[in-house]
Backbone as a printed PyTorch tensor [residue, N CA C, xyz], in Angstrom:
tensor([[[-19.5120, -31.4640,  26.3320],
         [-20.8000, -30.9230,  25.9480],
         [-20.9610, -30.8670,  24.4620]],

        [[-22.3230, -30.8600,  23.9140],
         [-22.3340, -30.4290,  23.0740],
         [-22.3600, -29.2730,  22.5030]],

        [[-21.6700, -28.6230,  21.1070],
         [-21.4300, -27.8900,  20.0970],
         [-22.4040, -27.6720,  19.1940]],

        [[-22.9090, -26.7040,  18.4870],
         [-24.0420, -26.7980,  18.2320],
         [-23.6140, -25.5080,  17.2050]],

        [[-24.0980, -25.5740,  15.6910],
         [-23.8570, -24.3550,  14.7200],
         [-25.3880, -24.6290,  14.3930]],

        [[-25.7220, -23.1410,  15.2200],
         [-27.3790, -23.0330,  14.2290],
         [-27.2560, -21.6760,  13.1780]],

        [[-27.9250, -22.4730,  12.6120],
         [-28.1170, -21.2590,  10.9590],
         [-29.5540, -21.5990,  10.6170]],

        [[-29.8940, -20.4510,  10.2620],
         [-31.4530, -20.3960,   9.6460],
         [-31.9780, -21.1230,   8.6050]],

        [[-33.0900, -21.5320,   8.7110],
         [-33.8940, -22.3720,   7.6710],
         [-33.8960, -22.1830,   6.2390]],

        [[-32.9310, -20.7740,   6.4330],
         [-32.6050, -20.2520,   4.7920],
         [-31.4930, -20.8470,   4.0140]],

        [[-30.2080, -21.1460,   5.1670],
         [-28.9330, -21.8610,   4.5510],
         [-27.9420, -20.4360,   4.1520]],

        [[-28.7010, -19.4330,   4.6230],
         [-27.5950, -18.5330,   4.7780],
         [-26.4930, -18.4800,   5.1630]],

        [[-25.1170, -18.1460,   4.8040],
         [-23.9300, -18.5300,   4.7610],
         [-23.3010, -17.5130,   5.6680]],

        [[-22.4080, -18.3710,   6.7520],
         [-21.7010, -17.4020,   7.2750],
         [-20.3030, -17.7010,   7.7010]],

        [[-19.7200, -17.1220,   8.4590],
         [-18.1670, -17.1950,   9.1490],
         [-17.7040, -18.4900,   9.5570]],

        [[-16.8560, -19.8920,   9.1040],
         [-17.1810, -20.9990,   9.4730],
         [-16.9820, -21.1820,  10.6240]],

        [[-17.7330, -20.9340,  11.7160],
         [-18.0400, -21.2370,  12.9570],
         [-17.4260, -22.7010,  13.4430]],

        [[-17.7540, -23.3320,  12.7590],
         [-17.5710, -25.0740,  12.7770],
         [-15.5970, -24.9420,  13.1270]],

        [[-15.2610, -24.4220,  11.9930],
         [-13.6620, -24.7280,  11.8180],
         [-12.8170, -23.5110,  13.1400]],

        [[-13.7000, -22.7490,  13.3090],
         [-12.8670, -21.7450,  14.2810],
         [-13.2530, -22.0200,  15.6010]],

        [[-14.3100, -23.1900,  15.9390],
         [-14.0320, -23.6340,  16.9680],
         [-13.5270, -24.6100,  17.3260]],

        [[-12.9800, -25.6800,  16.1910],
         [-12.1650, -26.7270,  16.1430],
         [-10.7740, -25.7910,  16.5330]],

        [[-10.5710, -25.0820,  15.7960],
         [ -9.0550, -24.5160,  15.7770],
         [ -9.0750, -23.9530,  17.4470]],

        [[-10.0660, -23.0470,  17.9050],
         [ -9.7070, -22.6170,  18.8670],
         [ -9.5220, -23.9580,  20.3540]],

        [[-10.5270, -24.7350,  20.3090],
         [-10.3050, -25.9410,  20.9950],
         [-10.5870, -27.2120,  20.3340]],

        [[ -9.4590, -27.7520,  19.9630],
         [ -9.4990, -29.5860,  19.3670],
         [-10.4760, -30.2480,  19.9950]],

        [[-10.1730, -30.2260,  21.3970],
         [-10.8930, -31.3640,  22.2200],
         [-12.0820, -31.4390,  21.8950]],

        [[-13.0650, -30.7200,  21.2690],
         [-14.0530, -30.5800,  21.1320],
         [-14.9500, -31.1230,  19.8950]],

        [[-13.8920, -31.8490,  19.2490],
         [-14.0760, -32.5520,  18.2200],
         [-15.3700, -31.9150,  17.0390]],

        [[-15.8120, -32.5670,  16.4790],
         [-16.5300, -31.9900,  15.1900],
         [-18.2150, -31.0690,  15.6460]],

        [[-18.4760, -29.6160,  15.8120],
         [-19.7130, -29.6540,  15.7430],
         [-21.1140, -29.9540,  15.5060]],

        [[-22.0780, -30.2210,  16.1400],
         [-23.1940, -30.3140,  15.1460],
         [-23.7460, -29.3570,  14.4830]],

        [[-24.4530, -29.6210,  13.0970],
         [-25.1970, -28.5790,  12.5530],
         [-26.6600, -28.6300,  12.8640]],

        [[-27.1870, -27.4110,  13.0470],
         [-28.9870, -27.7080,  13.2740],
         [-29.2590, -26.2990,  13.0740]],

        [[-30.6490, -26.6790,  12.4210],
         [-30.8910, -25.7380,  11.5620],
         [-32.4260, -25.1720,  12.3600]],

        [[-32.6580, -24.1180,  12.3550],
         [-33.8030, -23.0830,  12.8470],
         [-34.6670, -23.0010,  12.1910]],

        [[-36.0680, -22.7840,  12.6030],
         [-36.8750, -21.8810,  11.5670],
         [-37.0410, -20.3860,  12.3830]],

        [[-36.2220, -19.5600,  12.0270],
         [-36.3190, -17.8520,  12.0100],
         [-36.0460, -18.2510,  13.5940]],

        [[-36.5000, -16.4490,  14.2240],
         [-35.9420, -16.2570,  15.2870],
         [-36.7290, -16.9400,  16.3110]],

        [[-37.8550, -17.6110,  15.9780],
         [-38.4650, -18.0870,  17.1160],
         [-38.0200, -19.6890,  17.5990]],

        [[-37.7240, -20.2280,  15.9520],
         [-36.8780, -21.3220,  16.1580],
         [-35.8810, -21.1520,  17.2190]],

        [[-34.8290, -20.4770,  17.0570],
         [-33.8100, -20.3480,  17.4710],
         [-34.1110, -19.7810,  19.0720]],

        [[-35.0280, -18.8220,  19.3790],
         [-35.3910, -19.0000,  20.8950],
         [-35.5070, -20.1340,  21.3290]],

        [[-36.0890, -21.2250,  21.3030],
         [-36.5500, -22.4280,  21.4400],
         [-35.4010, -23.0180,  21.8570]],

        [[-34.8050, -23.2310,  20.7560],
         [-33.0070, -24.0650,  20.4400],
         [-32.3790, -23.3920,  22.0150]],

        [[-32.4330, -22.2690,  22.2350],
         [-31.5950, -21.8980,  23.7190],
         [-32.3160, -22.2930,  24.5730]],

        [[-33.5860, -22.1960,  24.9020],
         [-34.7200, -22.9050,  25.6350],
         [-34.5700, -23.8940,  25.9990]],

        [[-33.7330, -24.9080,  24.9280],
         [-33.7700, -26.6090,  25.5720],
         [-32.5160, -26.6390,  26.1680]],

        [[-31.7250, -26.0230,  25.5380],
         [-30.2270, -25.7190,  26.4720],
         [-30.3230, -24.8000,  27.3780]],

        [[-31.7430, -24.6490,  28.2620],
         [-31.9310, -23.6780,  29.1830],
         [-30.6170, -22.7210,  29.2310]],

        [[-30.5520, -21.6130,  28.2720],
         [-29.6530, -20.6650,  28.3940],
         [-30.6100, -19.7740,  28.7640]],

        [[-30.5320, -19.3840,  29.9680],
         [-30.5150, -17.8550,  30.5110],
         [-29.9870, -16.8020,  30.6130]],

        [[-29.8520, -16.0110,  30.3510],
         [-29.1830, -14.7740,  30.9080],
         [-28.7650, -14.6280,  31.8580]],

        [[-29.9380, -14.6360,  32.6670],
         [-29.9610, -14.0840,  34.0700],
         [-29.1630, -14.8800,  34.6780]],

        [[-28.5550, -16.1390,  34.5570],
         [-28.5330, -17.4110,  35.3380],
         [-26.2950, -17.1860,  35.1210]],

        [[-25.9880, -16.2410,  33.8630],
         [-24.9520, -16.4330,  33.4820],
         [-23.6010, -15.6880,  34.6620]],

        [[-24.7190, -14.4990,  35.1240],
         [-23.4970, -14.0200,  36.5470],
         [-23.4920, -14.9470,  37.9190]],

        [[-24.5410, -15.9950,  37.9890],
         [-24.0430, -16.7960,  39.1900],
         [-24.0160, -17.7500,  38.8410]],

        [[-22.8480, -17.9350,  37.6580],
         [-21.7990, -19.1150,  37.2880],
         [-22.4670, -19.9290,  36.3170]],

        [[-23.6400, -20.0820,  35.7750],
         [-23.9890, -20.9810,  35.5680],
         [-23.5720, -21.1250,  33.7220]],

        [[-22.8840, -22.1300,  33.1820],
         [-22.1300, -22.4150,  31.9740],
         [-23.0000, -21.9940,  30.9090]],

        [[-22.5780, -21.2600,  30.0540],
         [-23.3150, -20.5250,  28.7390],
         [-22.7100, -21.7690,  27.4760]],

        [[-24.0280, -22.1700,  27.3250],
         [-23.7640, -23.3260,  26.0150],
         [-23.1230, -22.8400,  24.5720]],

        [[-22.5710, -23.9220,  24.1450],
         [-21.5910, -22.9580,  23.0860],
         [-22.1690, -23.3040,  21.7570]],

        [[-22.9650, -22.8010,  21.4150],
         [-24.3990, -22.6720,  20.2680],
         [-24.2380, -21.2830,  19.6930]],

        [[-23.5780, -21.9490,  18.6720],
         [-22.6200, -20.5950,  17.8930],
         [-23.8070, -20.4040,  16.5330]],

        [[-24.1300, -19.2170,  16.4140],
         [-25.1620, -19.2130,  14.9320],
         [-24.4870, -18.3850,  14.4400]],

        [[-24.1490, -19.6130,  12.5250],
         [-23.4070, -19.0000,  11.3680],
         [-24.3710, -17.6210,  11.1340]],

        [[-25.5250, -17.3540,  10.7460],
         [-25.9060, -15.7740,  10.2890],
         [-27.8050, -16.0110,  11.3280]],

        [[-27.8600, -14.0660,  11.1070],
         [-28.8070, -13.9460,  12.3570],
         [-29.8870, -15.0370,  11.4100]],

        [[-31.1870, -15.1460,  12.1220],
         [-32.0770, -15.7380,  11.9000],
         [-33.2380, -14.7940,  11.0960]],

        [[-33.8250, -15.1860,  10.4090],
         [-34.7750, -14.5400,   9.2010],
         [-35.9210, -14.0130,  10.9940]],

        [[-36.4250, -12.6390,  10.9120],
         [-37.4720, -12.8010,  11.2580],
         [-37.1390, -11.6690,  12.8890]],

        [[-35.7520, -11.8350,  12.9360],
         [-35.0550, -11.5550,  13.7620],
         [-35.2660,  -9.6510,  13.8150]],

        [[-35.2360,  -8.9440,  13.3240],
         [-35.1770,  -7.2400,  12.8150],
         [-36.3900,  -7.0790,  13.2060]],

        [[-38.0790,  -8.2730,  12.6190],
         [-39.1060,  -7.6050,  13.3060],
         [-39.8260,  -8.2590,  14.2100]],

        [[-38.7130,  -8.6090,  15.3580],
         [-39.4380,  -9.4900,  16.3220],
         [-39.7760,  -8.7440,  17.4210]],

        [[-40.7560,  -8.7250,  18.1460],
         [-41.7830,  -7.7490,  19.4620],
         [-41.9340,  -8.7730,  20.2930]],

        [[-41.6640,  -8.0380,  21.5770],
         [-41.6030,  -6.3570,  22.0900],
         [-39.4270,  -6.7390,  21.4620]],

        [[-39.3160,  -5.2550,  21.3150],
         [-37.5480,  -5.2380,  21.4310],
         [-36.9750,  -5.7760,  22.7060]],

        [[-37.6920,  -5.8030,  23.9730],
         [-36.7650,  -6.2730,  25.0480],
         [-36.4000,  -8.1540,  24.4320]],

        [[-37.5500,  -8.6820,  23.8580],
         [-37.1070, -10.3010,  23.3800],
         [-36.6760, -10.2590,  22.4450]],

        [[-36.3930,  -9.1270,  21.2010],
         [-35.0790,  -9.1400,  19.9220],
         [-33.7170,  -9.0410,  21.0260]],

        [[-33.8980,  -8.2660,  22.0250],
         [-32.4190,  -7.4940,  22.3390],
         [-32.1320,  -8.6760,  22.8280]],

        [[-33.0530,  -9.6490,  23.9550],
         [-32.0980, -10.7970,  24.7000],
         [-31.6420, -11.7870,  23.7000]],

        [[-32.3560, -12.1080,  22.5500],
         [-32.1210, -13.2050,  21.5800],
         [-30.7750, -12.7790,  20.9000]],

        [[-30.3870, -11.4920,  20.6680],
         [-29.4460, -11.1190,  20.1280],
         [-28.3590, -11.2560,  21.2460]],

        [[-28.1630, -10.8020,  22.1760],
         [-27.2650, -11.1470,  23.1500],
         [-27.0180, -13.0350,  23.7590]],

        [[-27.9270, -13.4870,  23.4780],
         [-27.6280, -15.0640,  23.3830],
         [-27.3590, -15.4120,  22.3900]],

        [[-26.9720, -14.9280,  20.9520],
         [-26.6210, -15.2900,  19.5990],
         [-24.8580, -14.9170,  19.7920]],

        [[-25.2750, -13.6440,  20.3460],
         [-23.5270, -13.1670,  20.7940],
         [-22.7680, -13.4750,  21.4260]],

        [[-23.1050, -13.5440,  22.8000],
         [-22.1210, -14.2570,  23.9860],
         [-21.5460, -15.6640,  24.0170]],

        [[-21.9430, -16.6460,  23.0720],
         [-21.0590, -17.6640,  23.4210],
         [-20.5600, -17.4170,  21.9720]],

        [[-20.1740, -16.4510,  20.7760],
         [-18.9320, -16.1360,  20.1760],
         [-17.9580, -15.3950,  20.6180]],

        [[-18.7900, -14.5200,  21.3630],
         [-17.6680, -13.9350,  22.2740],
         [-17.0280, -14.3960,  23.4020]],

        [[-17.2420, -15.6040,  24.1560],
         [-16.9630, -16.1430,  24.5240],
         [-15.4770, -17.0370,  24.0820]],

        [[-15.8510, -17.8450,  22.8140],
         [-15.3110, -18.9380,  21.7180],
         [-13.8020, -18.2040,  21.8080]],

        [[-14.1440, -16.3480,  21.2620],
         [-13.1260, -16.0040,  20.6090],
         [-12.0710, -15.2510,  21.4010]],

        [[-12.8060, -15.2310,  22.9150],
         [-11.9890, -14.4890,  23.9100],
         [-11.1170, -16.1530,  24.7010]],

        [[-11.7860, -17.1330,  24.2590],
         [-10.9050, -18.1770,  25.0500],
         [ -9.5980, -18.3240,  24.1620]],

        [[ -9.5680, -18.0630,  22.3260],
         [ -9.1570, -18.3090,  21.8670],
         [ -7.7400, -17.3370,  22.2160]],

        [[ -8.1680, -16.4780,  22.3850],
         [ -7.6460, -15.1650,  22.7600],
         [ -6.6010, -15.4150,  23.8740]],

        [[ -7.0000, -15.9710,  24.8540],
         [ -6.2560, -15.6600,  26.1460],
         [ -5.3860, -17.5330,  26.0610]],

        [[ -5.4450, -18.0170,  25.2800],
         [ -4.8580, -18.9840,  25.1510],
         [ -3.5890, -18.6810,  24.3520]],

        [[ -3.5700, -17.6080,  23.0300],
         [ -2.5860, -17.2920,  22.7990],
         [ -1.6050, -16.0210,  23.7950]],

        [[ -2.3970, -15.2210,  24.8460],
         [ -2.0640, -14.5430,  25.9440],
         [ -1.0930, -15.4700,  26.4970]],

        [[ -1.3570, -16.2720,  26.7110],
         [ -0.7640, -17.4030,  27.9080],
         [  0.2330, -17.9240,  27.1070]],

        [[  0.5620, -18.2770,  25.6160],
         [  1.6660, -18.3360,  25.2000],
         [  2.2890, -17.6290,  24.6160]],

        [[  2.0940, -16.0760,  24.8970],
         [  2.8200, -14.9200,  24.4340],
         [  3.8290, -14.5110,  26.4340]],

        [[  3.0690, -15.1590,  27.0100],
         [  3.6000, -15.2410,  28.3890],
         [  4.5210, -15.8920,  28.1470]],

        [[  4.4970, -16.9750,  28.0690],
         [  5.3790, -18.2270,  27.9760],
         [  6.8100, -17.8750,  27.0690]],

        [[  6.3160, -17.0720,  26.5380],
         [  7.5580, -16.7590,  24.7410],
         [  8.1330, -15.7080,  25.9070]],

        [[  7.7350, -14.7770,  26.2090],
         [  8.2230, -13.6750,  27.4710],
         [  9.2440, -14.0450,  28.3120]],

        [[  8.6130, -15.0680,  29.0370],
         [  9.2590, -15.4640,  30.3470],
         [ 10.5380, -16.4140,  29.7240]],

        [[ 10.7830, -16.8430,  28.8610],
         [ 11.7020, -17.6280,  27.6620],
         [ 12.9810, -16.8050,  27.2710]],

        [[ 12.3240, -15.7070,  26.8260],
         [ 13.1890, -14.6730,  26.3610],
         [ 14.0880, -14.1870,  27.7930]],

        [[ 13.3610, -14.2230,  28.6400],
         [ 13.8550, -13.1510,  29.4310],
         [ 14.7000, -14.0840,  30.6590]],

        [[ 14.2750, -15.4320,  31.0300],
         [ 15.9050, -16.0740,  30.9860],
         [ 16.9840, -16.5780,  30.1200]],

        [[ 17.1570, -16.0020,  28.5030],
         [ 17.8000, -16.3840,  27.6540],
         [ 17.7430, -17.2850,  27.1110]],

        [[ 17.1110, -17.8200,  27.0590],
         [ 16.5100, -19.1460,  26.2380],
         [ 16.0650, -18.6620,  24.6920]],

        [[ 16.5680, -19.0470,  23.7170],
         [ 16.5780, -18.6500,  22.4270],
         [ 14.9320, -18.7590,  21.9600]],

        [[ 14.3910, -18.5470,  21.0920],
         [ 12.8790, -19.0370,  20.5690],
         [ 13.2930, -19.9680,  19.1320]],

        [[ 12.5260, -20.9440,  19.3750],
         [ 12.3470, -21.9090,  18.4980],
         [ 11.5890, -21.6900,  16.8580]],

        [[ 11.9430, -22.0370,  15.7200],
         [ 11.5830, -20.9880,  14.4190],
         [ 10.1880, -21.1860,  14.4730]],

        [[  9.2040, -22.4030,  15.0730],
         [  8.0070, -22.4730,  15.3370],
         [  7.4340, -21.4070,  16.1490]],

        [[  7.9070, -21.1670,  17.1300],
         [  7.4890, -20.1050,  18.2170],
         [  7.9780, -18.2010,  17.5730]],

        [[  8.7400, -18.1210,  17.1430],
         [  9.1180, -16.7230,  16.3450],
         [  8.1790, -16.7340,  15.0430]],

        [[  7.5090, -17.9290,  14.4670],
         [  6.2850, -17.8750,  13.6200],
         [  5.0820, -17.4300,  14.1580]],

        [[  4.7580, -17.8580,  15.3190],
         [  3.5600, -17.5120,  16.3900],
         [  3.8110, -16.4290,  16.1280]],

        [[  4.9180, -15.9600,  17.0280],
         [  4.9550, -14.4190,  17.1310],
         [  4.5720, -13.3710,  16.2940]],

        [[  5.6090, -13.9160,  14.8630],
         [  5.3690, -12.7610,  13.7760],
         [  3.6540, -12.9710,  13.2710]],

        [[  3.4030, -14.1660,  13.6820],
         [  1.7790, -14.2040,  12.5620],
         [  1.0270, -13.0400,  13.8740]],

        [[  1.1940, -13.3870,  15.1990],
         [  0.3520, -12.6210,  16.0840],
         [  0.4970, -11.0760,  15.8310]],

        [[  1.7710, -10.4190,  15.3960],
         [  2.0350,  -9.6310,  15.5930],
         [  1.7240,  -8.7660,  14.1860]],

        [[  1.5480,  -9.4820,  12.7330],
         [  1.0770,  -8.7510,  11.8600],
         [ -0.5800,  -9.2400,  11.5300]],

        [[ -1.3620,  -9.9360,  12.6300],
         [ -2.7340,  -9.9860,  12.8330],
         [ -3.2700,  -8.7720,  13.9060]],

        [[ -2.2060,  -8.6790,  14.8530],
         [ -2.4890,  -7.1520,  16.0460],
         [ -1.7400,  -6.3020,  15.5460]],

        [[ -1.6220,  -6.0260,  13.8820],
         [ -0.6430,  -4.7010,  13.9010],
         [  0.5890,  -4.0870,  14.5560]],

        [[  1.3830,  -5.4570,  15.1230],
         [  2.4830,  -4.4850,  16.0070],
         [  3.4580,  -5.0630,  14.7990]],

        [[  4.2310,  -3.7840,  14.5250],
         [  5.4060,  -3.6630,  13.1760],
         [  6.6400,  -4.3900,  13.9320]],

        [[  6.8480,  -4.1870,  15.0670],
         [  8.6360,  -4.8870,  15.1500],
         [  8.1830,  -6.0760,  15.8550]],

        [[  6.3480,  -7.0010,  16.2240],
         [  6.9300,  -8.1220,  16.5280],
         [  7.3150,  -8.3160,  18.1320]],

        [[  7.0010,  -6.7910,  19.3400],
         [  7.5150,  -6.5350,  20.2150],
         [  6.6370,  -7.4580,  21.4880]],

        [[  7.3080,  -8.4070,  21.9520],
         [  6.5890,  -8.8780,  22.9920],
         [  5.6100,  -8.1280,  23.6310]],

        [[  6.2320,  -7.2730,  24.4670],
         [  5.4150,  -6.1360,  25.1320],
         [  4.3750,  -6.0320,  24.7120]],

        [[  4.3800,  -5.0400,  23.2660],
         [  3.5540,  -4.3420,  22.5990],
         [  2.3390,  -5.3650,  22.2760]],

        [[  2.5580,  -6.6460,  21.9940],
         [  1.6550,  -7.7230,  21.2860],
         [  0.8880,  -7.9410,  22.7460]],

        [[  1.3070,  -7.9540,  23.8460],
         [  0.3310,  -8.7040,  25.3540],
         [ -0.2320,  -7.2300,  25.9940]],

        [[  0.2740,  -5.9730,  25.1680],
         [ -0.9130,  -5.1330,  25.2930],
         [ -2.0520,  -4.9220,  24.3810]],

        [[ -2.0620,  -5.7530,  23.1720],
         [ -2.5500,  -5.8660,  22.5360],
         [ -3.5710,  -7.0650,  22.8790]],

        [[ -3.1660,  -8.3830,  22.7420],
         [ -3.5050,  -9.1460,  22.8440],
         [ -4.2730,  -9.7780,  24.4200]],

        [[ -4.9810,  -9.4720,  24.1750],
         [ -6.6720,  -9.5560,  25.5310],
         [ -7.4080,  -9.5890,  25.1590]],

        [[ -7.9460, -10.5350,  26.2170],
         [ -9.7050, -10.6430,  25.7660],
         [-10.2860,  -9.3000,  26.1930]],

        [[-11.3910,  -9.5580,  25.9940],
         [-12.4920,  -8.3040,  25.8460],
         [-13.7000,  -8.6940,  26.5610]],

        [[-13.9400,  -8.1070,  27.5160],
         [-15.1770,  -8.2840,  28.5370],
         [-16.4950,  -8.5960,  27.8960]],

        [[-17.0520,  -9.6530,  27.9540],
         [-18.2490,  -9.9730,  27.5120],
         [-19.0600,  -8.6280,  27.1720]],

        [[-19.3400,  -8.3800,  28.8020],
         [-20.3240,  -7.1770,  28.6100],
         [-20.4300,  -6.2460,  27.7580]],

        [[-18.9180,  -5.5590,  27.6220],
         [-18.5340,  -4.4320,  26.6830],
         [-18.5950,  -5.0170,  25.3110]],

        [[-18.5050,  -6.0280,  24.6530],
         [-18.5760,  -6.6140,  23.3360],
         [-19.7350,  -6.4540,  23.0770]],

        [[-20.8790,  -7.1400,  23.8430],
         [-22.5050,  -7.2260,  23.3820],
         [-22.7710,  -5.5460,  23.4660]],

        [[-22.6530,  -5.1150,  24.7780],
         [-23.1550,  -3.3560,  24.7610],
         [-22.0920,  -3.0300,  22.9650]],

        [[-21.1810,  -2.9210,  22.6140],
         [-20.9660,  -2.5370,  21.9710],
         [-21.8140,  -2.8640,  20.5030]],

        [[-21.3800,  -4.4290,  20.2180],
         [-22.7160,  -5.1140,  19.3120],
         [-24.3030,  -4.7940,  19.2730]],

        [[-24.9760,  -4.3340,  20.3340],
         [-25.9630,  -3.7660,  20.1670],
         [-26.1020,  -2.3650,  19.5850]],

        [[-24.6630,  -1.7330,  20.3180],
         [-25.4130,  -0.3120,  20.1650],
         [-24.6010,  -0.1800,  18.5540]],

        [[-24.1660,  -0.8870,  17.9880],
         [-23.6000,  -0.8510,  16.4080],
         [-25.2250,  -1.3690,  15.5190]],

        [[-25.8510,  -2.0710,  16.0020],
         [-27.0900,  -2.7240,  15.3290],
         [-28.0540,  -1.9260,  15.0100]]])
């Protein structure tokens, strides 16, 4: 599918979206950039990638149309029920991006686990993982355990409810 970094007609600068979804999945090769005019642009832009909401609890794939900063226009857009959904489709496929990114290093903090624990030594590549994971989640000794209670994704839902009610 396509990748898609929208940013506003302003060129406002944000989080490089582009490179943290290369890093989180290669396969996905180079994003496109496309650019909005304000928030109505950017309704539109989900419009042709028929992203729904409604459509996202019976399965249906949330396009990964990541926007570097909100859209100009966005704070006084009416009624609030069409700011609140536009904002929750700006959100969910980063939260998405960053919870896959997430449970991919889960799955090889498993892997380092299940390693350890039939005696199998760790490799100085894999004890690098570790220590970088472990002074990015704050755990001081580095503790398997402690890092895969740490290290989880985070429920869509609760991210956006949280992201809204911070806005």
């Amino acid at each position: 599918g396509a990748f898609l970094i929208a940013g506003s007609a302003t060129g406002a600068s944000g989080w490089d979206f582009a490179a943290a979804l290369r890093a989180s999945n290669p396969q996905v090769g180079v994003p496109v950039s496309v650019r909005t005019e304000g928030a109505d642009g950017l309704a539109r832009l989900f419009a042709t990638y028929d992203f729904r909401l409604g459509a996202v609890p019976a399965g249906k794939l949330v396009p990964r149309i990541l926007v570097s900063s909100l859209p100009p226009g966005l704070a006084k857009m009416q009624p609030i029920g069409r700011k609140t959904k536009l904002f929750r489709k700006i959100l969910l496929p980063i939260v998405l991006v960053v919870n896959e990114a997430i449970a991919r290093d889960r799955a090889r903090l498993m892997a380092l686990k299940i390693k350890q624990e039939i005696g199998a030594s760790l490799t100085v590549e894999e004890n690098g993982f570790l220590w970088s994971l472990a002074r990015e989640y704050k755990v001081r000794d580095g503790n398997l355990d402690d890092l895969l209670v740490r290290v989880d994704v985070i429920p869509p839902s609760l991210a956006l409810a949280q992201a809204i009610e911070e806005s």
